[in-house]
Amino acid sequence: MDGSLKYVELQVLNLNNKGVWEKIGVWTDTGLDIKDIVWPGGSPVPPPGVPEKFNLKVTFLDEPPFVNVVPPDNETGECETSRSVRCRIAPEHKLVG
């Protein structure tokens, strides 16, 4: 065993306009099951001027042993990624919803 989880279920959450996290889907080893986007006013299409495409932002907590946030090497500035996934971390002020 290498310590990896065999069955993982990740909840997909949306921060709504009231500042409340709402579960909109689930991601498992079988794929992604997610609700359709509901735009302001309950519309299934975006308002005029709003693009239909969007970027997915994944957030996480520094919660060892599951998630370990490790600073880059002081000399090289590189991140050790032999058994990990490299990611960008936003400044705290950008995470406030």
PDB file of C-alpha atoms in Angstrom:
ATOM      1  CA  MET A   1       0.000   0.000   0.000  1.00  0.00           C
ATOM      2  CA  ASP A   2       1.277   3.469  -0.860  1.00  0.00           C
ATOM      3  CA  GLY A   3      -1.058   5.440   1.415  1.00  0.00           C
ATOM      4  CA  SER A   4      -3.286   6.636  -1.428  1.00  0.00           C
ATOM      5  CA  LEU A   5      -7.027   6.611  -0.918  1.00  0.00           C
ATOM      6  CA  LYS A   6      -8.791   4.108  -3.152  1.00  0.00           C
ATOM      7  CA  TYR A   7     -12.256   5.645  -3.031  1.00  0.00           C
ATOM      8  CA  VAL A   8     -12.481   9.410  -2.888  1.00  0.00           C
ATOM      9  CA  GLU A   9     -15.606  11.519  -3.027  1.00  0.00           C
ATOM     10  CA  LEU A  10     -15.138  15.267  -3.375  1.00  0.00           C
ATOM     11  CA  GLN A  11     -18.022  17.658  -2.913  1.00  0.00           C
ATOM     12  CA  VAL A  12     -18.316  20.476  -5.446  1.00  0.00           C
ATOM     13  CA  LEU A  13     -19.480  23.656  -3.727  1.00  0.00           C
ATOM     14  CA  ASN A  14     -20.577  27.039  -5.030  1.00  0.00           C
ATOM     15  CA  LEU A  15     -20.317  30.246  -3.027  1.00  0.00           C
ATOM     16  CA  ASN A  16     -23.677  31.870  -3.729  1.00  0.00           C
ATOM     17  CA  ASN A  17     -24.441  35.588  -3.766  1.00  0.00           C
ATOM     18  CA  LYS A  18     -25.488  35.433  -0.086  1.00  0.00           C
ATOM     19  CA  GLY A  19     -22.032  34.175   0.922  1.00  0.00           C
ATOM     20  CA  VAL A  20     -23.288  30.651   1.671  1.00  0.00           C
ATOM     21  CA  TRP A  21     -21.580  27.510   0.340  1.00  0.00           C
ATOM     22  CA  GLU A  22     -24.049  25.310  -1.550  1.00  0.00           C
ATOM     23  CA  LYS A  23     -23.353  21.723  -2.678  1.00  0.00           C
ATOM     24  CA  ILE A  24     -23.823  21.562  -6.443  1.00  0.00           C
ATOM     25  CA  GLY A  25     -22.166  18.272  -7.275  1.00  0.00           C
ATOM     26  CA  VAL A  26     -19.877  15.413  -6.424  1.00  0.00           C
ATOM     27  CA  TRP A  27     -16.690  14.082  -8.027  1.00  0.00           C
ATOM     28  CA  THR A  28     -15.863  10.387  -7.570  1.00  0.00           C
ATOM     29  CA  ASP A  29     -13.739   7.772  -9.294  1.00  0.00           C
ATOM     30  CA  THR A  30     -16.615   7.295 -11.761  1.00  0.00           C
ATOM     31  CA  GLY A  31     -16.705  10.950 -12.832  1.00  0.00           C
ATOM     32  CA  LEU A  32     -18.313  14.298 -12.135  1.00  0.00           C
ATOM     33  CA  ASP A  33     -22.022  14.638 -11.334  1.00  0.00           C
ATOM     34  CA  ILE A  34     -22.889  18.325 -11.206  1.00  0.00           C
ATOM     35  CA  LYS A  35     -26.074  20.403 -11.347  1.00  0.00           C
ATOM     36  CA  ASP A  36     -26.711  22.752 -14.241  1.00  0.00           C
ATOM     37  CA  ILE A  37     -25.712  26.358 -13.697  1.00  0.00           C
ATOM     38  CA  VAL A  38     -28.589  28.518 -12.508  1.00  0.00           C
ATOM     39  CA  TRP A  39     -27.960  32.164 -13.306  1.00  0.00           C
ATOM     40  CA  PRO A  40     -29.424  35.142 -11.430  1.00  0.00           C
ATOM     41  CA  GLY A  41     -33.197  35.200 -11.771  1.00  0.00           C
ATOM     42  CA  GLY A  42     -33.278  31.400 -12.149  1.00  0.00           C
ATOM     43  CA  SER A  43     -32.290  31.552 -15.819  1.00  0.00           C
ATOM     44  CA  PRO A  44     -30.558  28.553 -17.473  1.00  0.00           C
ATOM     45  CA  VAL A  45     -28.543  30.960 -19.673  1.00  0.00           C
ATOM     46  CA  PRO A  46     -26.191  33.737 -18.573  1.00  0.00           C
ATOM     47  CA  PRO A  47     -27.333  37.357 -18.662  1.00  0.00           C
ATOM     48  CA  PRO A  48     -26.315  39.403 -21.731  1.00  0.00           C
ATOM     49  CA  GLY A  49     -22.619  40.272 -21.635  1.00  0.00           C
ATOM     50  CA  VAL A  50     -21.669  37.384 -19.322  1.00  0.00           C
ATOM     51  CA  PRO A  51     -19.630  34.636 -21.037  1.00  0.00           C
ATOM     52  CA  GLU A  52     -20.953  31.062 -20.858  1.00  0.00           C
ATOM     53  CA  LYS A  53     -17.495  29.640 -20.224  1.00  0.00           C
ATOM     54  CA  PHE A  54     -15.991  29.843 -16.763  1.00  0.00           C
ATOM     55  CA  ASN A  55     -12.917  28.799 -14.825  1.00  0.00           C
ATOM     56  CA  LEU A  56     -13.088  26.212 -12.091  1.00  0.00           C
ATOM     57  CA  LYS A  57     -11.204  27.211  -8.958  1.00  0.00           C
ATOM     58  CA  VAL A  58     -10.279  24.426  -6.578  1.00  0.00           C
ATOM     59  CA  THR A  59      -9.715  25.360  -2.963  1.00  0.00           C
ATOM     60  CA  PHE A  60      -8.418  23.266  -0.095  1.00  0.00           C
ATOM     61  CA  LEU A  61      -7.390  23.448   3.514  1.00  0.00           C
ATOM     62  CA  ASP A  62      -3.883  22.773   4.795  1.00  0.00           C
ATOM     63  CA  GLU A  63      -4.946  19.626   6.630  1.00  0.00           C
ATOM     64  CA  PRO A  64      -2.135  17.110   7.223  1.00  0.00           C
ATOM     65  CA  PRO A  65      -1.767  14.258   6.506  1.00  0.00           C
ATOM     66  CA  PHE A  66      -4.233  14.674   3.618  1.00  0.00           C
ATOM     67  CA  VAL A  67      -3.090  18.070   2.324  1.00  0.00           C
ATOM     68  CA  ASN A  68       0.356  19.401   3.157  1.00  0.00           C
ATOM     69  CA  VAL A  69       1.350  22.907   2.133  1.00  0.00           C
ATOM     70  CA  VAL A  70       5.127  22.971   1.805  1.00  0.00           C
ATOM     71  CA  PRO A  71       7.157  26.048   0.838  1.00  0.00           C
ATOM     72  CA  PRO A  72       9.497  25.854  -2.160  1.00  0.00           C
ATOM     73  CA  ASP A  73      13.180  25.046  -1.701  1.00  0.00           C
ATOM     74  CA  ASN A  74      15.036  28.144  -0.426  1.00  0.00           C
ATOM     75  CA  GLU A  75      17.921  27.755  -2.881  1.00  0.00           C
ATOM     76  CA  THR A  76      16.210  26.642  -6.079  1.00  0.00           C
ATOM     77  CA  GLY A  77      12.732  28.089  -5.577  1.00  0.00           C
ATOM     78  CA  GLU A  78      11.375  24.791  -6.900  1.00  0.00           C
ATOM     79  CA  CYS A  79       8.616  22.714  -5.331  1.00  0.00           C
ATOM     80  CA  GLU A  80       9.111  19.028  -4.528  1.00  0.00           C
ATOM     81  CA  THR A  81       6.487  17.189  -6.552  1.00  0.00           C
ATOM     82  CA  SER A  82       7.612  13.559  -6.486  1.00  0.00           C
ATOM     83  CA  ARG A  83       4.482  12.462  -4.582  1.00  0.00           C
ATOM     84  CA  SER A  84       2.387  15.588  -4.825  1.00  0.00           C
ATOM     85  CA  VAL A  85       0.587  18.009  -7.079  1.00  0.00           C
ATOM     86  CA  ARG A  86       1.957  21.480  -7.636  1.00  0.00           C
ATOM     87  CA  CYS A  87      -0.592  24.248  -7.184  1.00  0.00           C
ATOM     88  CA  ARG A  88      -0.786  28.008  -6.862  1.00  0.00           C
ATOM     89  CA  ILE A  89      -1.903  29.534  -3.590  1.00  0.00           C
ATOM     90  CA  ALA A  90      -3.856  32.785  -3.657  1.00  0.00           C
ATOM     91  CA  PRO A  91      -3.221  35.462  -1.041  1.00  0.00           C
ATOM     92  CA  GLU A  92      -5.680  35.290   1.865  1.00  0.00           C
ATOM     93  CA  HIS A  93      -7.436  38.532   0.875  1.00  0.00           C
ATOM     94  CA  LYS A  94      -8.405  37.006  -2.489  1.00  0.00           C
ATOM     95  CA  LEU A  95     -10.088  34.027  -0.804  1.00  0.00           C
ATOM     96  CA  VAL A  96     -12.712  36.031   1.084  1.00  0.00           C
ATOM     97  CA  GLY A  97     -16.102  35.504  -0.551  1.00  0.00           C
TER      98      GLY A  97
END
